Amino acid sequence: MAMTMKGEVELPADRETVWAKLNDPEVLKVCIPGCQSLEKTADNEMQAVAKVKVGPVSATFKGKVTLSDIDPPNGYRISGEGQGGIAGFAKGGARVALTSADVGTKLSYDVEAQVGGKIAQLGSRMIDGVAKKMADQFFSNFAEAVSPSATAI
Amino acid sequence: MPTVTMNVNGRQRSADIDPRTLLVQFLRENLRLTGTHVGCDTSQCGACVVHIDGEAVKACTTLALSCEGSNVLTIEGLANGNELHPMQEAFREHHGLQCGFCTPGMIMTAVDLVRRKGNNLDEKTIREELEGNLCRCTGYHNIVKAIAAGARNMSSMPQSKAAE
Amino acid sequence: MGATGIGAAIPRKEDHRFITGKGRYVDDINRPGQAYAYFLRSPHAHAKINRIDTSAAQNAPGVVEVYTGDDIAADKVGGLICGWLIHSKDGSPMNAGPHPALAQGKVRYVGDHVAVVIADTLAQARDAAEKIEVDYEVLPAVIDLANAQSGAQIHDVAPNNVVYDWHLGDKAATDKAFASAKHVTKLQLVNNRLVPNPMEPRAAVGEYEEGTDSLVLYTTSQNPHVARLVLSAFIGLAPEHKFRVIAPDVGGGFGSKIFIYAEETICVWAARKIRRPVKWNCDRTEAFLCDAHGRDHVTHAELATDAEGKITGLRVSTKANLGAYLSTFASSVPTYLYVPLLSGQYNIPAIYGEVMALYTNTAPVDAYRGAGRPEATFVIERIVEMAARELNMDPAEFRRKNFVTQFPHQTPVIMCYDTGDYDASLKKAQEIHDIAGFASRKAKSESQGKLRGLGYSAYIEACGIAPSAAVGSLGAGVGLWESAEVRVNPIGTVEILTGSHSHGQGHETTFAQLVSDRLGIPIDNVSIVHGDTDKVQMGMGTYGSRSGAVGMSAIFKALDKIEVKAKKVAAHVLEASEGDIEFKDGKFAVKGTDKNADWGTIALQAYIAHKFNGQELEPGLKESAFWDPTNFTFPAGVHICELEVDPATGSTTIEKWTAVDDFGNLINPMIVEGQVHGGIAQGVGQALLEGAIYNEDGQLITASFMDYCMPRAHDVPSYQVGMTTTPCPSNPLGIKGCGEAGAIASPPAVINALTNALGHENLQMPATPERVWKAAQGARLRMAAE
């Protein structure tokens, strides 16, 4: 089930701050909806566990998250592949680009994702909606994380 | 494990169950009432239809715990002793079944349909009301005939039994 | 025996248990101490398995064992087999890749079996399956038939993913017919992939009896003896005398329960490993993924006609999708069950068919109600209809002009039609349907902005399947006879043991009707025993509309023997010579006297054996017979579909359906009509609603009843069913078979009606509202302009 999604979001922080947060596992962990753990295992590699519900299928995905094409502070490619046990698998990547805006930073993203197994069989009609909702949630969490009032994270 | 108690086919039944137990599992596995069938996993086929407090419900999407204190009627409890319910008799008379797997759900749905829509059911109404029940064998032709006939014959039943 | 005998439309004997919830299906069977199996399935269509880590699952609560492909390899469990060997054009045998019951090194479709967890409860097995870690290396998936030959190779033995490249017929003669044709009609079509979906999902309970070192398998099978034969002789689980297979009440099959699958194999194998019964119940999503699918052809066909509108040749080229592995009878379906039926009801001097069968990363494809014959009928009935339209001839008249009228008729593609009267069925269908009134009904629809169309389908099928020697010469690995045993009890009641299996067809009634008729005894004194290899000696099972024509013929033959023996007993009892004994209406009488004895008396005398010398005449009354047919049977008929299309929404409503079938003699017309109804609904499902869709990655996106559109009550009409009769000459009862006719006849009737309504031929199945709406736009513009 290849699914693609593009978007951009304005963040109330400068590019360097945004870039730093984008590379901070603690921040990502808080922002990724359903994320239960996210641990750095090597440079540019993390191990993640996230709980996701798509339609009638609820699954805990475990997998590796890799950062590539790293170009500080302009952007990177984040990709991951998770095994959801009997629910199937999810994999995908996002190209994330940062540009300076009038106020703060513009983050644009270009996502491609695939799911397979039960999650594709029973949840295929919901997958686009779920992905958009998760992206929205991530960026609203992320915007909060980078906002000056939240620098304590 | 919590305990659930309900009246099934006129008998008080009680069991300690895992909270995620579905009514259909409770009926089939705890009570060994295997006439209620499981034909799908998305609540689409209707093979599991039973009556809870007189209304048709899909037992595959009902938690057994939610039936605490309810009156549950399954296909096994529909006949009056050896005397078949008119809807059962109509399915037999009109060859409204082949493999028999969807049949308990069909009959329970049909009895509920009569309760809701009365004894004179036209073909269009019956076909629309069977939206929640799948049959792969009969092409529905004889099920529709059976339900129309069964509905008519139910008019001569005592009111209390017909309402079940 | 009028009231309950042959030809009586009596209610079914088996119904009482089904309408009271007392049926006994496999999932209703629970054995003491049973554990539950849950299969971990591949989420990928095509991948190498680098590693499977089952350690966490092994240690999970309630888990008894976790097995993978390594375990079955270590135990030398044989692979699943395909029992029909097809040879390619060049004489080479088909390329059959290995089909292990649990994947070994590679998975080849979404749903492929990776591991099995066996635990005390199903919930524990499922929870533990979550803990199995599989390292997959994903490979490119081959999904589309069009690209299958150039895609990644699925099996080492099958270059370009070709299973076989097969043909039948005289190519030179056919090409010659086309060279001299006045007109050639061309048709490109897709026969959409279907999921059989009997309402009862598959299930199995495997059991090991330690004391006797024997296996028992309760399974949802249409042919338990064949299952035992394959599991025993090929997969090697236990010899047949140590292996009992029981198929109790089975909730529909439609072909999908003929086959021997991985799950049933694993259950019975694992039961011996863990010394506990193992139960598996398929959920519906698994059924969508792993039950053998049906159809899935892409076909190009051409029909040659001469100046008089006579068909002179037919040329057909088909690509058939057989999925990721060869299922039990997969190879026979697009070959010998397909091309030999392409002659339809027509006299076609030259036919050539070629079939390229391909592997793809999808579920295995095998026989589904009709099996090959619906695909053939769709080709011939669509192209004949189109040819008539192109030649400006009435479609019924064009058919009539080309009907076979002399019997026996040898087609150019194997079949020898023994009897039939195709025009009689066409005439009767036209009368019942009120063809004359169609024009005014159409005008009325048009006045309401609707398009009305009418479509014919004059189908033929080859049933019974068939003389064993004949199918053997075509590559079948088994003979296709049937067996029966008649056991008369001392008080005269009768048990019939049959190798046929009833999973909705009503054998407990129709077979008893035959016995009641023949022996003159009440139908309640007859019971039918089937579905248990320990009770019934042998059998080939139920498929191909064969239980009447072949299964009942075996019973008939055994009853012949019973009658001969009973007459011998009666001769002693009545002190007459055997030649003077007449048997009629349940009474044995001495010709020309008033001396007689009833059936029960003779049965008792056979067992007490006081009246005859046990050395000269064996006591007892029990006979068995095997019936091997001498030909296929050829049910045929005409279906007419009349429907209305709303061009604004693309919705199609079937307004009127007429079916006139010639099934030979009927045992129970009510049951026969029920078979027709059900078949039509499945065919309408194929034509308008159903389609199994894989996306480009090989994910089945129609894997539930939410997305795979099964016909519901409001999708289909009531049907008008009529019969004509030409008794079948190749069996003693004159039966042809009725189980598949509806599904074979109906898809082209629907599409012919739709294309008639829309005014053009470009419409593929399933003709969903979206497709019909698009196709209707031209017609809509025409209507607006008028």
Coordinates of N, CA and C in Angstrom, one line a residue, chain B:
Chain B
M1 N -10.5 -13.3 37.2 CA -11.3 -13.1 36.0 C -12.8 -12.7 36.5
P2 N -13.4 -11.8 35.9 CA -14.7 -11.4 36.3 C -15.7 -12.5 36.0
T3 N -16.8 -12.4 36.7 CA -17.9 -13.4 36.5 C -19.0 -12.7 35.7
V4 N -19.6 -13.5 34.8 CA -20.8 -12.9 34.1 C -21.9 -13.9 34.3
T5 N -23.1 -13.3 34.4 CA -24.3 -14.1 34.6 C -25.4 -13.6 33.6
M6 N -25.9 -14.5 32.9 CA -27.0 -14.1 32.0 C -28.0 -15.3 31.9
N7 N -29.2 -15.0 31.4 CA -30.1 -16.0 31.1 C -30.1 -16.4 29.7
V8 N -29.7 -17.7 29.4 CA -29.6 -18.1 28.0 C -30.6 -19.2 27.8
N9 N -31.5 -19.0 26.8 CA -32.5 -19.9 26.5 C -33.3 -20.4 27.7
G10 N -33.5 -19.4 28.6 CA -34.4 -19.8 29.8 C -33.6 -20.3 31.0
R11 N -32.3 -20.4 30.9 CA -31.5 -20.9 32.0 C -30.5 -19.9 32.5
Q12 N -30.4 -19.8 33.8 CA -29.4 -18.9 34.3 C -28.0 -19.5 34.0
R13 N -27.1 -18.8 33.4 CA -25.8 -19.3 33.1 C -24.7 -18.3 33.7
S14 N -23.7 -18.9 34.2 CA -22.7 -18.0 34.9 C -21.3 -18.6 34.6
A15 N -20.4 -17.7 34.4 CA -19.0 -18.2 34.2 C -18.0 -17.1 34.5
D16 N -16.8 -17.6 34.9 CA -15.7 -16.6 35.1 C -15.0 -16.5 33.7
I17 N -14.9 -15.3 33.2 CA -14.3 -15.2 31.8 C -13.3 -14.1 31.7
D18 N -12.4 -14.3 30.8 CA -11.5 -13.2 30.4 C -12.3 -12.1 29.9
P19 N -12.0 -10.8 30.3 CA -12.9 -9.7 29.9 C -13.0 -9.5 28.4
R20 N -12.1 -10.0 27.6 CA -12.2 -9.8 26.2 C -13.1 -10.8 25.5
T21 N -13.6 -11.7 26.3 CA -14.5 -12.8 25.7 C -15.7 -12.2 25.0
L22 N -15.9 -12.6 23.8 CA -17.1 -12.1 23.0 C -18.3 -13.0 23.4
L23 N -19.4 -12.5 23.2 CA -20.6 -13.3 23.5 C -20.6 -14.6 22.7
V24 N -20.2 -14.5 21.4 CA -20.3 -15.7 20.6 C -19.3 -16.8 21.1
Q25 N -18.2 -16.3 21.7 CA -17.2 -17.3 22.3 C -17.8 -17.8 23.6
F26 N -18.4 -17.0 24.3 CA -19.1 -17.5 25.6 C -20.1 -18.5 25.3
L27 N -20.9 -18.3 24.3 CA -22.0 -19.2 23.9 C -21.4 -20.5 23.4
R28 N -20.4 -20.4 22.5 CA -19.9 -21.6 21.8 C -18.9 -22.4 22.7
E29 N -18.0 -21.6 23.4 CA -17.0 -22.3 24.1 C -17.3 -22.6 25.6
N30 N -18.0 -21.6 26.3 CA -18.3 -21.9 27.7 C -19.6 -22.8 27.8
L31 N -20.6 -22.4 27.0 CA -21.9 -23.1 27.1 C -22.0 -24.3 26.1
R32 N -21.0 -24.4 25.1 CA -21.1 -25.4 24.1 C -22.4 -25.3 23.3
L33 N -22.9 -24.1 23.2 CA -24.1 -23.9 22.3 C -23.5 -23.5 20.9
T34 N -23.2 -24.5 20.1 CA -22.5 -24.3 18.9 C -23.3 -24.0 17.7
G35 N -24.6 -23.8 17.9 CA -25.5 -23.4 16.8 C -25.3 -22.0 16.3
T36 N -24.7 -21.1 17.1 CA -24.4 -19.8 16.7 C -23.0 -19.8 16.1
H37 N -22.9 -19.4 14.9 CA -21.6 -19.6 14.1 C -20.8 -18.3 13.9
V38 N -19.6 -18.5 13.6 CA -18.7 -17.4 13.2 C -18.3 -17.5 11.8
G39 N -18.7 -16.6 10.9 CA -18.4 -16.7 9.5 C -17.5 -15.6 9.0
C40 N -17.2 -14.6 9.9 CA -16.3 -13.6 9.5 C -15.7 -12.9 10.7
D41 N -14.8 -12.0 10.5 CA -14.1 -11.3 11.6 C -14.3 -9.8 11.5
T42 N -15.4 -9.4 10.7 CA -15.6 -8.0 10.6 C -17.1 -7.6 10.8
S43 N -17.8 -8.5 11.4 CA -19.2 -8.2 11.7 C -20.1 -8.0 10.4
Q44 N -19.8 -8.7 9.3 CA -20.5 -8.5 8.1 C -21.4 -9.6 7.7
C45 N -21.2 -10.9 8.3 CA -21.9 -12.0 7.7 C -23.2 -12.4 8.4
G46 N -23.3 -12.1 9.7 CA -24.6 -12.4 10.4 C -24.8 -13.8 10.8
A47 N -23.8 -14.7 10.6 CA -24.0 -16.1 11.1 C -24.1 -16.2 12.6
C48 N -23.8 -15.1 13.3 CA -23.7 -15.2 14.7 C -24.9 -14.5 15.4
V49 N -25.9 -14.2 14.6 CA -27.0 -13.4 15.2 C -27.8 -14.2 16.3
V50 N -27.9 -13.5 17.4 CA -28.8 -14.1 18.5 C -29.7 -12.9 19.0
H51 N -30.6 -13.2 19.9 CA -31.4 -12.1 20.4 C -31.0 -11.8 21.8
I52 N -30.8 -10.5 22.1 CA -30.5 -10.1 23.5 C -31.7 -9.2 23.9
D53 N -32.4 -9.7 24.9 CA -33.6 -9.0 25.4 C -34.5 -8.7 24.2
G54 N -34.7 -9.7 23.4 CA -35.7 -9.7 22.3 C -35.2 -9.0 21.0
E55 N -34.0 -8.5 21.0 CA -33.6 -7.8 19.8 C -32.4 -8.6 19.1
A56 N -32.4 -8.6 17.8 CA -31.3 -9.3 17.1 C -30.0 -8.5 17.2
V57 N -28.9 -9.3 17.6 CA -27.6 -8.7 17.8 C -26.6 -9.6 17.2
K58 N -25.5 -9.0 16.7 CA -24.4 -9.9 16.2 C -23.5 -10.2 17.4
A59 N -23.5 -11.5 17.7 CA -22.8 -11.9 18.9 C -21.3 -11.9 18.8
C60 N -20.8 -11.6 17.6 CA -19.3 -11.6 17.3 C -18.8 -10.2 17.7
T61 N -19.7 -9.2 17.9 CA -19.2 -7.9 18.2 C -19.8 -7.4 19.5
T62 N -20.2 -8.4 20.3 CA -20.8 -8.1 21.6 C -19.9 -8.7 22.7
L63 N -19.4 -7.9 23.6 CA -18.7 -8.5 24.7 C -19.6 -9.3 25.7
A64 N -19.2 -10.5 26.1 CA -20.1 -11.3 26.9 C -20.4 -10.5 28.2
L65 N -19.4 -9.7 28.7 CA -19.6 -9.0 30.0 C -20.7 -8.0 29.9
S66 N -20.9 -7.5 28.6 CA -21.9 -6.4 28.4 C -23.3 -7.0 28.5
C67 N -23.4 -8.4 28.5 CA -24.7 -9.0 28.5 C -25.1 -9.4 30.0
E68 N -24.4 -8.9 30.9 CA -24.7 -9.2 32.3 C -26.2 -9.0 32.6
G69 N -26.9 -10.0 33.1 CA -28.3 -9.8 33.5 C -29.2 -9.8 32.3
S70 N -28.7 -10.1 31.1 CA -29.6 -10.0 29.9 C -30.3 -11.4 29.7
N71 N -31.3 -11.3 28.9 CA -31.9 -12.6 28.4 C -31.4 -12.8 27.0
V72 N -30.7 -13.9 26.8 CA -30.2 -14.2 25.5 C -30.9 -15.4 24.9
L73 N -31.3 -15.3 23.7 CA -32.0 -16.4 23.0 C -31.1 -16.8 21.8
T74 N -30.8 -18.1 21.7 CA -30.0 -18.6 20.6 C -30.9 -19.5 19.7
I75 N -30.4 -19.9 18.6 CA -31.1 -20.8 17.8 C -31.6 -22.1 18.5
E76 N -30.7 -22.5 19.5 CA -31.1 -23.8 20.2 C -32.3 -23.6 21.1
G77 N -32.6 -22.3 21.4 CA -33.8 -22.1 22.3 C -35.0 -21.6 21.6
L78 N -35.0 -21.6 20.2 CA -36.1 -21.0 19.5 C -37.3 -21.9 19.4
A79 N -37.1 -23.2 19.3 CA -38.2 -24.2 19.2 C -38.8 -24.3 20.6
N80 N -40.1 -24.7 20.5 CA -40.8 -24.9 21.8 C -40.8 -26.4 22.0
G81 N -39.8 -26.9 22.7 CA -39.6 -28.3 22.9 C -39.4 -29.0 21.5
N82 N -40.2 -29.9 21.2 CA -40.1 -30.6 19.9 C -40.8 -29.9 18.8
E83 N -41.6 -28.8 19.2 CA -42.3 -28.1 18.1 C -41.5 -27.0 17.6
L84 N -41.2 -27.1 16.3 CA -40.4 -26.0 15.7 C -41.1 -24.7 15.7
H85 N -40.3 -23.6 15.7 CA -40.8 -22.3 15.6 C -41.3 -22.2 14.1
P86 N -42.3 -21.4 13.8 CA -42.8 -21.3 12.5 C -41.7 -20.9 11.5
M87 N -40.8 -20.1 11.9 CA -39.7 -19.6 11.0 C -38.8 -20.8 10.7
Q88 N -38.5 -21.6 11.7 CA -37.7 -22.8 11.4 C -38.4 -23.7 10.4
E89 N -39.7 -23.9 10.7 CA -40.5 -24.8 9.8 C -40.5 -24.2 8.4
A90 N -40.6 -22.9 8.3 CA -40.7 -22.3 6.9 C -39.4 -22.5 6.2
F91 N -38.2 -22.4 6.9 CA -37.0 -22.6 6.2 C -36.9 -24.0 5.6
R92 N -37.4 -25.0 6.4 CA -37.3 -26.4 6.0 C -38.3 -26.6 4.8
E93 N -39.5 -26.1 5.0 CA -40.5 -26.3 4.0 C -40.1 -25.7 2.6
H94 N -39.5 -24.5 2.6 CA -39.2 -23.8 1.4 C -37.7 -23.9 1.0
H95 N -37.0 -24.9 1.5 CA -35.6 -25.1 1.1 C -34.8 -23.8 1.2
G96 N -35.0 -23.2 2.4 CA -34.3 -21.9 2.6 C -32.9 -22.1 3.1
L97 N -32.3 -23.3 3.0 CA -31.0 -23.5 3.5 C -30.3 -24.6 2.6
Q98 N -29.0 -24.6 2.5 CA -28.3 -25.6 1.9 C -27.2 -26.2 2.8
C99 N -26.1 -25.5 3.0 CA -25.1 -26.0 3.8 C -25.4 -25.8 5.3
G100 N -26.4 -24.9 5.6 CA -26.8 -24.7 6.9 C -26.0 -23.8 7.8
F101 N -24.9 -23.3 7.3 CA -24.0 -22.5 8.2 C -24.5 -21.1 8.5
C102 N -25.1 -20.5 7.5 CA -25.7 -19.1 7.8 C -27.1 -19.2 8.4
T103 N -27.7 -20.4 8.4 CA -29.1 -20.6 8.7 C -29.5 -20.1 10.1
P104 N -28.7 -20.5 11.2 CA -29.2 -20.0 12.5 C -29.3 -18.4 12.5
G105 N -28.3 -17.8 12.0 CA -28.3 -16.3 11.9 C -29.4 -15.8 11.1
M106 N -29.7 -16.4 10.0 CA -30.8 -16.0 9.1 C -32.1 -16.1 9.8
I107 N -32.3 -17.2 10.5 CA -33.6 -17.5 11.2 C -33.8 -16.5 12.3
M108 N -32.7 -16.2 13.1 CA -32.8 -15.3 14.2 C -33.1 -13.9 13.7
T109 N -32.4 -13.5 12.6 CA -32.7 -12.2 12.0 C -34.1 -12.1 11.5
A110 N -34.6 -13.2 10.9 CA -35.9 -13.2 10.3 C -37.0 -13.0 11.4
V111 N -36.8 -13.7 12.5 CA -37.8 -13.6 13.6 C -37.8 -12.2 14.2
D112 N -36.6 -11.6 14.3 CA -36.5 -10.2 14.7 C -37.2 -9.2 13.7
L113 N -37.0 -9.6 12.4 CA -37.6 -8.7 11.4 C -39.2 -8.7 11.5
V114 N -39.7 -9.9 11.8 CA -41.2 -10.0 12.0 C -41.6 -9.1 13.2
R115 N -40.8 -9.2 14.2 CA -41.2 -8.4 15.4 C -41.2 -6.9 15.0
R116 N -40.3 -6.5 14.2 CA -40.2 -5.1 13.9 C -41.1 -4.6 12.8
K117 N -41.3 -5.5 11.8 CA -42.1 -5.1 10.6 C -43.4 -5.8 10.4
G118 N -43.7 -6.7 11.2 CA -45.0 -7.4 11.1 C -45.0 -8.6 10.3
N119 N -46.2 -9.2 10.1 CA -46.4 -10.5 9.5 C -46.5 -10.5 8.0
N120 N -46.8 -9.4 7.5 CA -46.9 -9.3 6.0 C -45.7 -8.6 5.4
L121 N -44.8 -9.4 5.0 CA -43.5 -8.8 4.5 C -43.5 -9.0 3.0
D122 N -43.2 -7.9 2.3 CA -43.0 -8.1 0.8 C -41.6 -8.4 0.5
E123 N -41.3 -8.8 -0.7 CA -40.0 -9.3 -1.1 C -39.0 -8.2 -0.9
K124 N -39.3 -7.0 -1.3 CA -38.4 -5.9 -1.2 C -37.9 -5.6 0.2
T125 N -38.9 -5.6 1.1 CA -38.5 -5.4 2.5 C -37.6 -6.5 3.0
I126 N -38.0 -7.7 2.7 CA -37.2 -8.8 3.2 C -35.7 -8.7 2.7
R127 N -35.6 -8.5 1.4 CA -34.3 -8.4 0.8 C -33.5 -7.2 1.4
E128 N -34.1 -6.1 1.6 CA -33.4 -5.0 2.3 C -33.0 -5.3 3.7
E129 N -33.9 -5.9 4.4 CA -33.6 -6.2 5.8 C -32.6 -7.3 6.0
L130 N -32.3 -8.1 5.0 CA -31.2 -9.1 5.1 C -29.8 -8.6 4.8
E131 N -29.7 -7.3 4.7 CA -28.5 -6.6 4.4 C -27.3 -7.1 5.3
G132 N -27.6 -7.5 6.5 CA -26.5 -7.9 7.4 C -26.3 -9.4 7.5
N133 N -26.9 -10.2 6.6 CA -26.7 -11.6 6.6 C -26.3 -12.1 5.2
L134 N -25.2 -12.8 5.2 CA -24.7 -13.4 3.9 C -25.0 -14.9 3.8
C135 N -25.4 -15.3 2.6 CA -25.6 -16.7 2.3 C -24.8 -16.9 1.0
R136 N -24.0 -18.0 0.9 CA -23.3 -18.2 -0.3 C -24.0 -19.3 -1.1
C137 N -24.9 -20.1 -0.5 CA -25.5 -21.3 -1.2 C -26.8 -21.0 -2.0
T138 N -27.7 -20.3 -1.4 CA -29.1 -20.4 -1.9 C -29.4 -19.3 -2.9
G139 N -28.5 -18.3 -3.1 CA -28.9 -17.2 -4.0 C -30.1 -16.4 -3.4
Y140 N -30.4 -16.7 -2.2 CA -31.4 -15.9 -1.4 C -32.9 -16.2 -1.8
H141 N -33.1 -16.7 -3.0 CA -34.5 -16.9 -3.5 C -35.4 -17.6 -2.5
N142 N -34.9 -18.8 -2.0 CA -35.8 -19.5 -1.1 C -35.7 -19.0 0.3
I143 N -34.7 -18.3 0.7 CA -34.7 -17.7 2.0 C -35.8 -16.6 2.0
V144 N -35.9 -15.8 1.0 CA -36.9 -14.8 0.9 C -38.3 -15.4 1.0
K145 N -38.5 -16.5 0.2 CA -39.8 -17.2 0.3 C -40.1 -17.7 1.7
A146 N -39.0 -18.3 2.3 CA -39.2 -18.9 3.6 C -39.6 -17.8 4.6
I147 N -38.9 -16.7 4.6 CA -39.2 -15.6 5.6 C -40.6 -15.1 5.4
A148 N -41.0 -14.9 4.1 CA -42.4 -14.4 3.9 C -43.4 -15.4 4.5
A149 N -43.2 -16.7 4.2 CA -44.1 -17.7 4.7 C -44.0 -17.8 6.2
G150 N -42.8 -17.8 6.8 CA -42.6 -17.9 8.2 C -43.3 -16.7 8.9
A151 N -43.2 -15.6 8.4 CA -43.8 -14.4 9.0 C -45.3 -14.5 9.0
R152 N -45.9 -15.0 7.9 CA -47.3 -15.2 7.9 C -47.7 -16.2 9.0
N153 N -47.0 -17.3 9.1 CA -47.4 -18.3 10.0 C -47.1 -17.9 11.5
M154 N -46.3 -16.9 11.7 CA -46.0 -16.5 13.1 C -47.2 -15.7 13.6
S155 N -48.1 -15.3 12.7 CA -49.3 -14.5 13.2 C -50.2 -15.3 14.1
S156 N -50.1 -16.6 13.9 CA -51.0 -17.5 14.7 C -50.3 -18.0 16.0
M157 N -49.1 -17.4 16.3 CA -48.4 -17.9 17.5 C -48.9 -17.1 18.7
P158 N -48.8 -17.7 19.9 CA -49.1 -16.9 21.1 C -48.2 -15.7 21.1
Q159 N -48.7 -14.5 21.5 CA -47.9 -13.3 21.5 C -46.6 -13.3 22.2
S160 N -46.5 -14.0 23.3 CA -45.3 -14.0 24.1 C -44.2 -14.7 23.4
K161 N -44.5 -15.8 22.7 CA -43.5 -16.6 22.1 C -43.0 -15.9 20.8
A162 N -44.0 -15.3 20.1 CA -43.6 -14.6 18.9 C -42.7 -13.4 19.1
A163 N -42.8 -12.8 20.3 CA -42.0 -11.7 20.5 C -40.5 -12.0 20.9
E164 N -40.3 -13.2 21.1 CA -38.9 -13.6 21.5 C -37.9 -13.4 20.4

